[in-house]
Amino acid sequence: MAKQPQPISPFKNFFAGGFGGVCLVFVGHPLDTIKVRLQTQPKPQPGQAPLYSGTFDCFRKTLVGEGVRGLYRGMAAPIIGVTPMYAVCFFGFGLGKRLQQRKPDDVLTYPQLFAAGMLSGVFTTVIMAPGERIKCLLQIQAATGETKYSGSLDCAKQLYREAGIRGVYKGTVLTLMRDVPASGMYFMTYEWLKNILTPQGKSVSDLSVPRILFAGGLAGIFNWVVAIPPDVLKSRFQTAPDGKYPNGFRDVLRELIREEGVASLYKGFTAVMIRAFPANAACFLGFEVAMKFLNWVAPGL
């Protein structure tokens, strides 16, 4: 059985989650850029070497060609979206836990925590899908040498002008396919690890910073083990020219398997895993610090 601090406050989760999300982006965006570029690089012609031979080659070429700013390319979109997104994500998790409690002191099982995490994935897709679409387009733009978009806002305006709201939200179904199960794994793993790491007779709210970082980092890794295959499909679909995949993710999946094999579904795996631990460790540490602050200034919220 899982143990959580009581009572659960979705509203405190909202504000603390937003701060945690900002921490995550600052720590993790450079490797997210590498991940997207690896996932979306064009298939090399016969006899030609691929644009990037791997994670470290992509990192080196980006740093040499574009400097540190290149690693943070497209960060405005996730920064603008990440505060409300992670606020909504943690709010959804808190609400999911609250809805499954018959009494405020009910202890939730791990399957119930997984279900609460899946609800958070549904909540965040509304914000996540357009932010991911814009971020991916900006991240691959520099690598291809094009300058179609001058920034996040210009990208959003052009997408809306070209295809309306559907253009901005292209890839929503794939975002749901990625985030719903992955969010369930994310939060369940974090709560499970917190319980394991809590000394006998102590409260999970008293965990030390190193243990919070460890639990949050591993939760991020478990999250991405589930999320990588649909994330590869999403990145391909969201950056493809209009009309290339008329049947959506099924066409993307068939093309990838046919041309590059099953291993292509794990493109960017190294970059994702290198990023996952520190970024999510920072996220959960930011969340826990903000939650303690909120409990201090507004204990009755």
Short mmCIF file of C-alpha atoms in Angstrom, two decimals, residues 88-100 112-125 176 179-181 183-184 187:
data_model
loop_
_atom_site.label_atom_id
_atom_site.label_comp_id
_atom_site.label_asym_id
_atom_site.label_seq_id
_atom_site.Cartn_x
_atom_site.Cartn_y
_atom_site.Cartn_z
CA VAL A 88 -2.18 21.19 -14.66
CA CYS A 89 -0.23 17.91 -14.64
CA PHE A 90 0.28 17.90 -10.88
CA PHE A 91 -3.23 19.29 -10.36
CA GLY A 92 -4.61 16.37 -12.39
CA PHE A 93 -2.61 13.91 -10.31
CA GLY A 94 -3.82 15.48 -7.08
CA LEU A 95 -7.41 15.51 -8.35
CA GLY A 96 -7.10 11.91 -9.49
CA LYS A 97 -5.98 10.90 -6.01
CA ARG A 98 -8.70 12.96 -4.35
CA LEU A 99 -11.46 11.45 -6.53
CA GLN A 100 -10.45 7.93 -5.51
CA GLN A 112 -4.93 3.86 -7.97
CA LEU A 113 -1.86 6.11 -8.11
CA PHE A 114 -1.24 4.89 -11.66
CA ALA A 115 -4.83 5.80 -12.60
CA ALA A 116 -4.42 9.25 -11.03
CA GLY A 117 -1.24 9.73 -13.04
CA MET A 118 -3.04 8.79 -16.26
CA LEU A 119 -5.66 11.46 -15.55
CA SER A 120 -2.88 14.02 -15.32
CA GLY A 121 -1.72 12.96 -18.80
CA VAL A 122 -5.17 13.69 -20.21
CA PHE A 123 -5.21 17.10 -18.54
CA THR A 124 -1.83 18.17 -19.92
CA THR A 125 -2.40 17.23 -23.55
CA LEU A 176 -2.24 11.39 -25.62
CA ASP A 179 1.47 10.96 -22.00
CA VAL A 180 -1.45 8.99 -20.54
CA PRO A 181 0.38 5.70 -19.80
CA SER A 183 2.25 9.84 -16.68
CA GLY A 184 0.69 6.92 -14.84
CA PHE A 187 3.74 9.36 -10.65
#
